[in-house]
PDB file of C-alpha atoms in Angstrom:
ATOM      1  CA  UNK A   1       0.000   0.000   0.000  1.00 65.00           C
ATOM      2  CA  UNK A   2       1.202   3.727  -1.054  1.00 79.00           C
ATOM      3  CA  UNK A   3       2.021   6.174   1.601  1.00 85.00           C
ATOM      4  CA  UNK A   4       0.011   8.360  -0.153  1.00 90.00           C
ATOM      5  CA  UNK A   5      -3.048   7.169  -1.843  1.00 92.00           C
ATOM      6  CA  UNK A   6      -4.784   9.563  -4.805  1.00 94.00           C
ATOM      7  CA  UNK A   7      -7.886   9.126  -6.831  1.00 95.00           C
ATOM      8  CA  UNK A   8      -9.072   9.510  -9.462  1.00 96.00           C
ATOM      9  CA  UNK A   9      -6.209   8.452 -11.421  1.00 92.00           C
ATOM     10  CA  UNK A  10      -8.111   9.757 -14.192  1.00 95.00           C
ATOM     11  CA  UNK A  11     -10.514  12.444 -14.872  1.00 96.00           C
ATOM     12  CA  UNK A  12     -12.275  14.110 -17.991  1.00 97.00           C
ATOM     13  CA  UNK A  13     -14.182  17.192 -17.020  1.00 97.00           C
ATOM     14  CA  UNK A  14     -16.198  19.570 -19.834  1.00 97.00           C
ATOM     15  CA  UNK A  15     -14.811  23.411 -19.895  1.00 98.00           C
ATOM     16  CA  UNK A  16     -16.694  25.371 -16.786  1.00 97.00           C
ATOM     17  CA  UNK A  17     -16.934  22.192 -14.285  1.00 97.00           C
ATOM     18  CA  UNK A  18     -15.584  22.204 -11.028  1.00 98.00           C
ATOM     19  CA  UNK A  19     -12.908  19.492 -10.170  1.00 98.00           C
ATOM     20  CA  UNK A  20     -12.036  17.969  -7.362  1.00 98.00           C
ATOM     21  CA  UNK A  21      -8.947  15.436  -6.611  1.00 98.00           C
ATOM     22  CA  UNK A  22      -8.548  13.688  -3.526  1.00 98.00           C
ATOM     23  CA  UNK A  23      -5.283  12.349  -1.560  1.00 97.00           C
ATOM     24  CA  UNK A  24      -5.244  10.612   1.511  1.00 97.00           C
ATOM     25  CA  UNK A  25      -1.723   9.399   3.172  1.00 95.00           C
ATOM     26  CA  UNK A  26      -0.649   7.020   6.086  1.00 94.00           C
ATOM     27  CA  UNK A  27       2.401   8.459   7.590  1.00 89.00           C
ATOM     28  CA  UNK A  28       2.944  11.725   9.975  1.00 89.00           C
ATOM     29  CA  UNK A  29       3.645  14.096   8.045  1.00 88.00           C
ATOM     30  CA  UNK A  30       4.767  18.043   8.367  1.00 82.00           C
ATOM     31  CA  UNK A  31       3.421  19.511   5.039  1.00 84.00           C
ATOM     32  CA  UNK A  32       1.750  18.498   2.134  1.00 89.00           C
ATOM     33  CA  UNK A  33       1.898  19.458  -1.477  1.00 88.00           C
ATOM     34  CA  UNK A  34      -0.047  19.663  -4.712  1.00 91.00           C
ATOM     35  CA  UNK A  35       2.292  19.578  -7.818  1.00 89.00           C
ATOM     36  CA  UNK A  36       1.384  19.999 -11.184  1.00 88.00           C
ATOM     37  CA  UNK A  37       3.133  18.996 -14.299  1.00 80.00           C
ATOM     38  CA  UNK A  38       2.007  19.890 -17.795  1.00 73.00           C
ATOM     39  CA  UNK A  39       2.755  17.308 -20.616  1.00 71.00           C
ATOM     40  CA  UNK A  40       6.506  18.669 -21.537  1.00 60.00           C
ATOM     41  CA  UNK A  41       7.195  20.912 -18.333  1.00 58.00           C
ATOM     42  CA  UNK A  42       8.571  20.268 -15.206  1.00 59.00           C
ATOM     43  CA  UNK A  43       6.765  19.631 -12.011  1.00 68.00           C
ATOM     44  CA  UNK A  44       5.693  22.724 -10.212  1.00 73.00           C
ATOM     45  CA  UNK A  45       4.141  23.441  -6.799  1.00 73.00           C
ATOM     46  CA  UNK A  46       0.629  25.020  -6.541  1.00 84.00           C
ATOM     47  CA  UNK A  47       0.385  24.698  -3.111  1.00 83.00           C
ATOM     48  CA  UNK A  48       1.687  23.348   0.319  1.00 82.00           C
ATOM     49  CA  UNK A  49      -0.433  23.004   3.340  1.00 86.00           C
ATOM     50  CA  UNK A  50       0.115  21.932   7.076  1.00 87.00           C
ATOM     51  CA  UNK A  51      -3.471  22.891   7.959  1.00 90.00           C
ATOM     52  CA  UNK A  52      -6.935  24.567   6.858  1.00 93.00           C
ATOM     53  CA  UNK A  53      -7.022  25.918   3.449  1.00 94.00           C
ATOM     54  CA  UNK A  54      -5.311  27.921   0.449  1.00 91.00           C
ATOM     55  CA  UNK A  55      -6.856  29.413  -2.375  1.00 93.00           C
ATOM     56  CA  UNK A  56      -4.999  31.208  -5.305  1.00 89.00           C
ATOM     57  CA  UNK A  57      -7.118  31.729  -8.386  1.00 92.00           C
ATOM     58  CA  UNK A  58      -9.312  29.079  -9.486  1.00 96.00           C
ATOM     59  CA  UNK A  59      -7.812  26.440  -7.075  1.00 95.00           C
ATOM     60  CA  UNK A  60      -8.600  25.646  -3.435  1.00 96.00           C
ATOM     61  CA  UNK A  61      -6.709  23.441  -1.649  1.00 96.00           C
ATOM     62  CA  UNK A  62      -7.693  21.950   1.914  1.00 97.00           C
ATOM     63  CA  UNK A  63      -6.066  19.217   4.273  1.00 97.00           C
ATOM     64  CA  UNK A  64      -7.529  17.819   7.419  1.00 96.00           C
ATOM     65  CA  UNK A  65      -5.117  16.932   9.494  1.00 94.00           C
ATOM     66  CA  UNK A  66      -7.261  14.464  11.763  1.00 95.00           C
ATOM     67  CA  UNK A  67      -8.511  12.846   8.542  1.00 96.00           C
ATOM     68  CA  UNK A  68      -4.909  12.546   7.087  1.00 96.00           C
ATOM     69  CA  UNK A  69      -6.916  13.572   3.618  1.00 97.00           C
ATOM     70  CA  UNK A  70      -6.090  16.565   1.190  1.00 98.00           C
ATOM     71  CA  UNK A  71      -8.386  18.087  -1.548  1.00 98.00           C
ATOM     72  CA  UNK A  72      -7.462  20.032  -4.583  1.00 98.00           C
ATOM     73  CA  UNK A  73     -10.329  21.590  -6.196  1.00 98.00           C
ATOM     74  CA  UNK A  74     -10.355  23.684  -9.371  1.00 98.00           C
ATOM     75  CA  UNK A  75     -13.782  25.986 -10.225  1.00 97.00           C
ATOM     76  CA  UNK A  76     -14.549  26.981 -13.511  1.00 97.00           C
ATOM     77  CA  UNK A  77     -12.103  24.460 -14.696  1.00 97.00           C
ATOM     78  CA  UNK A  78     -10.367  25.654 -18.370  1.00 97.00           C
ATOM     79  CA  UNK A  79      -8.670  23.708 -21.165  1.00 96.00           C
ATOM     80  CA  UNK A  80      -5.509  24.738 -19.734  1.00 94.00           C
ATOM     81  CA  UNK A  81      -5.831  23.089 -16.396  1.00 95.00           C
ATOM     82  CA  UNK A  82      -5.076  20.001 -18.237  1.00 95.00           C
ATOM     83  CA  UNK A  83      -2.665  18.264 -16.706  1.00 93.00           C
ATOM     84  CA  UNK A  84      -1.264  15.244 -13.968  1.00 90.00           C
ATOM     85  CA  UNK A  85      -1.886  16.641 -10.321  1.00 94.00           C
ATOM     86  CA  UNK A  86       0.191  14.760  -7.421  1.00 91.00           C
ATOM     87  CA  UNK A  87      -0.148  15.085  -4.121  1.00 94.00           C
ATOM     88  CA  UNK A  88       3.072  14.596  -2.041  1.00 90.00           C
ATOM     89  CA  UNK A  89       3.738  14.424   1.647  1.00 87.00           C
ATOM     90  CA  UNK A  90       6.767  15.783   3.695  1.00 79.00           C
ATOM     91  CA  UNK A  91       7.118  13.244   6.515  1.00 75.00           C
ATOM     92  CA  UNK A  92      10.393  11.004   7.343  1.00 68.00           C
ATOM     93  CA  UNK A  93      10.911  11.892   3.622  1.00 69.00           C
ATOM     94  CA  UNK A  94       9.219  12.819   0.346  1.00 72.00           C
ATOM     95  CA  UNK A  95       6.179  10.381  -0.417  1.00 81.00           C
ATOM     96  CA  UNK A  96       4.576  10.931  -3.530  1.00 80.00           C
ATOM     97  CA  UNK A  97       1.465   9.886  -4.863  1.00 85.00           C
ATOM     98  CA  UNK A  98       0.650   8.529  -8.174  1.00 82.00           C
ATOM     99  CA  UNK A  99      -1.091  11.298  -9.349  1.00 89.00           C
ATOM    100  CA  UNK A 100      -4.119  12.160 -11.011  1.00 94.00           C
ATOM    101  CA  UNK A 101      -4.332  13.190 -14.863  1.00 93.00           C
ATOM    102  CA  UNK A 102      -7.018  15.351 -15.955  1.00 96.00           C
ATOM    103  CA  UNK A 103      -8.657  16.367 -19.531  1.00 96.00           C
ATOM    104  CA  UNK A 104     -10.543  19.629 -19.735  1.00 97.00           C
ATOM    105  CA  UNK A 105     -12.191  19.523 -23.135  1.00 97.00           C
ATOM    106  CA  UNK A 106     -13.153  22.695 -24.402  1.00 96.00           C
TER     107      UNK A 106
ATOM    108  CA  UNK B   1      12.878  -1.822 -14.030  1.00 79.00           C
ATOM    109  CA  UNK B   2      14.669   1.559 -13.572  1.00 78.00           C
ATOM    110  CA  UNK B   3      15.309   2.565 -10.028  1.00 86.00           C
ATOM    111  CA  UNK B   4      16.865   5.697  -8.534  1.00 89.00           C
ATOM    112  CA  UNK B   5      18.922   6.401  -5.876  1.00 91.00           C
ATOM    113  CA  UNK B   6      19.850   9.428  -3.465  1.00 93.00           C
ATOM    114  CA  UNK B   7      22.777   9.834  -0.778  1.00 92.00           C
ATOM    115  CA  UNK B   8      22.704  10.472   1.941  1.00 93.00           C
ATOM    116  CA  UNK B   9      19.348  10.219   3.164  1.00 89.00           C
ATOM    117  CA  UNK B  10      20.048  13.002   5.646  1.00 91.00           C
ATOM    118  CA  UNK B  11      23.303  15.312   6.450  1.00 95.00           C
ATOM    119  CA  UNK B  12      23.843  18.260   9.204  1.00 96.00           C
ATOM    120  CA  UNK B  13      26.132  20.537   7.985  1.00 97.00           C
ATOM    121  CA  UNK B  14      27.678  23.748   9.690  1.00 97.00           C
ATOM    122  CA  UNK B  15      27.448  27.195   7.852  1.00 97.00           C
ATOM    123  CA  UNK B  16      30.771  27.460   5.587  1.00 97.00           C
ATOM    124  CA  UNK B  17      31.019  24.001   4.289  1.00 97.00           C
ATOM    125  CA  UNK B  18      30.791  22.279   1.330  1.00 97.00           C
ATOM    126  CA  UNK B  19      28.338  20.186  -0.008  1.00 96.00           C
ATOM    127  CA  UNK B  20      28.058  16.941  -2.252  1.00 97.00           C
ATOM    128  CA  UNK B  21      24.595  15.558  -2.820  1.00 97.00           C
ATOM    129  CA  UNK B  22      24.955  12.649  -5.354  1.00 96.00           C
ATOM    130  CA  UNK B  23      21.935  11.424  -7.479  1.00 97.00           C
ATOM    131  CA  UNK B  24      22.156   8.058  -9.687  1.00 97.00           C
ATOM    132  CA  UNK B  25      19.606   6.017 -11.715  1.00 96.00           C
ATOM    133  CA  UNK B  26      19.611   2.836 -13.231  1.00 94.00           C
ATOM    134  CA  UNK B  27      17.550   1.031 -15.743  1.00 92.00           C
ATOM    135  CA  UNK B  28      17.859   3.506 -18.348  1.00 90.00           C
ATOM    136  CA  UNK B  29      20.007   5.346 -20.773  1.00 90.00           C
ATOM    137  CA  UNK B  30      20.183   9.527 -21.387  1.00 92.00           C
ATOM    138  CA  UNK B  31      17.071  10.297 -19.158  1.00 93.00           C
ATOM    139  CA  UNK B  32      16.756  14.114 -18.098  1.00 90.00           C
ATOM    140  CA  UNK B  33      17.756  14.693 -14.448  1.00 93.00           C
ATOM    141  CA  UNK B  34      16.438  17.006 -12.224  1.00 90.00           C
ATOM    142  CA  UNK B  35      17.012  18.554  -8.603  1.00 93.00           C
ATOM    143  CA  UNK B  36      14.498  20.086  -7.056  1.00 89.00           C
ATOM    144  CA  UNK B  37      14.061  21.842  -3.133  1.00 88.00           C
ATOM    145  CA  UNK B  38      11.511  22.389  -0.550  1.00 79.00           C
ATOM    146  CA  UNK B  39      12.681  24.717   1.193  1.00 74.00           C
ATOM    147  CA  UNK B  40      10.994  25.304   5.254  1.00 69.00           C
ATOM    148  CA  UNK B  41       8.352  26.883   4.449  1.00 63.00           C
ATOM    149  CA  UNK B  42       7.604  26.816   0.896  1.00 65.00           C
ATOM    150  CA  UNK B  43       7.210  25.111  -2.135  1.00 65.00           C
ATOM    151  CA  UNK B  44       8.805  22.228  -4.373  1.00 72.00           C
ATOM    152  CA  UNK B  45      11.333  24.720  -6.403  1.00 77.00           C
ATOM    153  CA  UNK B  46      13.203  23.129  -9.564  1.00 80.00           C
ATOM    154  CA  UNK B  47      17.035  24.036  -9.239  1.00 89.00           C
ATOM    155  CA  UNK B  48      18.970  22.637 -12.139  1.00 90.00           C
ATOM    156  CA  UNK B  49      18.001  20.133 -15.066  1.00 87.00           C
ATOM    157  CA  UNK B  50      20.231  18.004 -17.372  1.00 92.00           C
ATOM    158  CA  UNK B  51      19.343  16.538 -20.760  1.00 90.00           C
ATOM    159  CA  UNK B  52      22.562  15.299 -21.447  1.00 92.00           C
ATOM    160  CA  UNK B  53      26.350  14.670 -20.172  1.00 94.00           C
ATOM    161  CA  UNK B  54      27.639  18.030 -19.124  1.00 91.00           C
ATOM    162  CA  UNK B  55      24.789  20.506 -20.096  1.00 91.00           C
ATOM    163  CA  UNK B  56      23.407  21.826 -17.178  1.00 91.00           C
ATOM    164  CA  UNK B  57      20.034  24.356 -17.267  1.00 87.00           C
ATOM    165  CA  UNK B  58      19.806  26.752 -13.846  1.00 83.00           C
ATOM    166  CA  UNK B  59      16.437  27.427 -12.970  1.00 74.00           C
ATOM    167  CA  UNK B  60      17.366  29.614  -9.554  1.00 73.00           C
ATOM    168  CA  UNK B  61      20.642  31.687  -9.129  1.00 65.00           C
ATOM    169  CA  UNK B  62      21.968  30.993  -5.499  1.00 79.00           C
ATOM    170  CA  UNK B  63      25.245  29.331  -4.392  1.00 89.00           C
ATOM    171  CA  UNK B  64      24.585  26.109  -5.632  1.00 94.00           C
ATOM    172  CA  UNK B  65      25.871  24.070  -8.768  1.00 95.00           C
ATOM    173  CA  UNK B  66      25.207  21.064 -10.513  1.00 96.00           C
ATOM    174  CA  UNK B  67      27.270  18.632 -12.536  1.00 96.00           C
ATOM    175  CA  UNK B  68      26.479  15.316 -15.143  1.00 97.00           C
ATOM    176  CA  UNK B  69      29.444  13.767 -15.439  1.00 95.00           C
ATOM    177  CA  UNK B  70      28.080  10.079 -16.399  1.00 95.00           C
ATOM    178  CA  UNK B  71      25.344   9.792 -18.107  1.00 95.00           C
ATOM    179  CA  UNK B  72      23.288   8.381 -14.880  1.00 96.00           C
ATOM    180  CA  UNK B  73      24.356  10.605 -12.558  1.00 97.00           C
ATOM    181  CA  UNK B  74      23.632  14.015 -11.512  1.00 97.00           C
ATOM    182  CA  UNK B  75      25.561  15.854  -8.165  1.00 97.00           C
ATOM    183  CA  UNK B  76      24.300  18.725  -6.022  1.00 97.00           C
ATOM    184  CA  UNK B  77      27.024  20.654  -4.871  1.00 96.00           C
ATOM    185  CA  UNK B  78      28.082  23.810  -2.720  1.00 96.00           C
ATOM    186  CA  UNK B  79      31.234  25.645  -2.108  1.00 95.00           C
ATOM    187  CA  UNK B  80      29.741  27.272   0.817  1.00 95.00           C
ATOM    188  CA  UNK B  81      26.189  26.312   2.638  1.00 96.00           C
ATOM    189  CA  UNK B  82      24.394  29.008   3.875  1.00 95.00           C
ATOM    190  CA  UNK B  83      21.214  28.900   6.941  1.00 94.00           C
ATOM    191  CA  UNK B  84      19.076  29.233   3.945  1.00 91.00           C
ATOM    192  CA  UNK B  85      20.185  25.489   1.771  1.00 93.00           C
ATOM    193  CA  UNK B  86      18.171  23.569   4.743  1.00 92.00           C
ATOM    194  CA  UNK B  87      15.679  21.483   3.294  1.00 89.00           C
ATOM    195  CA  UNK B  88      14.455  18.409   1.593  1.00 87.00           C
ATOM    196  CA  UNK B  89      17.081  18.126  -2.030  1.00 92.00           C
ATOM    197  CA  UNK B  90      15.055  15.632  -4.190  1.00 90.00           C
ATOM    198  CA  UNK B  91      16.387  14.395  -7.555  1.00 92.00           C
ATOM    199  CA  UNK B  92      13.820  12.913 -10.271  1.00 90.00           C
ATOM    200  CA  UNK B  93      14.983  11.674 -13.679  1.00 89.00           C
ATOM    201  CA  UNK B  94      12.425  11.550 -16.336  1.00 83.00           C
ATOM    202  CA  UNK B  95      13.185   9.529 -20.249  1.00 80.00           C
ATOM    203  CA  UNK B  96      13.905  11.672 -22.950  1.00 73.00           C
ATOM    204  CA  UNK B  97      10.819  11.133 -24.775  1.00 68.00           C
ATOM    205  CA  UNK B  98       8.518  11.315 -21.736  1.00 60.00           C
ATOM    206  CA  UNK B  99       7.221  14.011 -19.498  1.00 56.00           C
ATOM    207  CA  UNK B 100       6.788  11.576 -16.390  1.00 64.00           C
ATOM    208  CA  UNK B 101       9.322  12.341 -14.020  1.00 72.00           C
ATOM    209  CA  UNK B 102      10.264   9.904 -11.147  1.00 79.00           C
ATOM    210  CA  UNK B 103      11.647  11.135  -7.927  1.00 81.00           C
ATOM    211  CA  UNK B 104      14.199   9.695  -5.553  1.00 84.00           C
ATOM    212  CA  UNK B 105      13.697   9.523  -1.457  1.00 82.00           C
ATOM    213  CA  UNK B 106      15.358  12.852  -1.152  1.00 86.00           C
ATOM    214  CA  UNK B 107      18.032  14.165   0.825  1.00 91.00           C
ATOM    215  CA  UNK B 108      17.487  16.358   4.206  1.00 89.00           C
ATOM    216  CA  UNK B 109      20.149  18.728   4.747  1.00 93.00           C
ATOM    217  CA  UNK B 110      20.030  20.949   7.887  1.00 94.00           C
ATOM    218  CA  UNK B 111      22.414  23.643   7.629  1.00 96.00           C
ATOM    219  CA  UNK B 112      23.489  24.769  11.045  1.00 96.00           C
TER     220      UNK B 112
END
């Protein structure tokens, strides 16, 4: 079993929907991450979390800490959101999940 | 299957020193290499990235370097650590004809 458990591992959402991606992990951790990597970029960070929630544009991420689960939401979700979302924990070290890759189609 | 390894896992340094982070992969030929920091704090940053033996891309000025000098191998290095290099050092490789990257255990380096 992964450290850090995402789902879906696959979503196709129409242009306007709202999105959400989910991440759950086993392990203590001290922060936890959403990364984003467009199909020929590098992996960037959107957000990272130790408690509550962080917005910044059209995404919204929140992490209960109790509930050792993490949600990444996107409103009004565009064309150019498309792209694999991971969800990574800082704990003992890096756990990563397997990420989710989403299709906006216009 | 292709694997990658980081070393060492962790590393306390004091202010001053040098660094050598070392970052190696197996399984695969020419992949693109990447070293990436999370800083205390903030965010997964992308430092340097390789696509070949000896070319090196900087993504962040700062006192660090990087160096390719096998194919499979990519090193993290420092002439002087400052307070500020503390945090988790994670090297990913990706193939050259894919955009999945893979990540390594990482390396925790407390600068004292």
């Amino acid at each position: 079993k992964n450290e850090v458990e995402q789902s879906p591992q696959n979503l196709t959402a129409q242009e306007g929907e709202f999105i959400t991606i989910n991440c759950s992990y086993s392990v203590g951790i001290s922060a936890l991450h959403w990364l984003q990597q467009h199909p020929g970029g590098g992996i960037v960070s959107l957000f990272m979390l130790s408690s509550g929630k962080k917005k910044h544009g059209r995404l919204i991420a929140t992490i209960n800490i109790q509930e050792k689960h993490s949600s990444l939401h996107i409103t009004a979700s565009h064309p150019r959101d498309s792209a694999v979302y991971i969800c990574a924990v800082t704990g003992n070290q890096f756990y990563f999940g397997t990420g989710t890759s989403l299709t906006v189609i216009p | 299957s292709q694997t990658i390894h980081q070393w060492p896992a962790t590393l306390v340094q004091p202010v001053g020193s040098p660094l050598s982070l070392e970052c190696t992969v197996e399984g695969t030929s020419n992949p693109n290499l990447y070293w990436y920091r999370q800083a205390a704090g903030r965010g997964l940053q992308l430092l340097f990235y390789s696509v070949g033996i000896g070319q090196i891309s900087s993504e962040v000025p700062q006192n660090l370097s990087a160096s390719r000098p096998q194919d499979r191998q990519f090193i993290l290095s420092s002439k002087k650590l400052l307070l500020s290099d503390s945090g988790f050092y994670l090297c990913a490789w990706a193939g050259p004809s894919t955009d999945t990257q893979y990540f390594g255990p990482g390396t925790r380096l407390t600068v004292l």
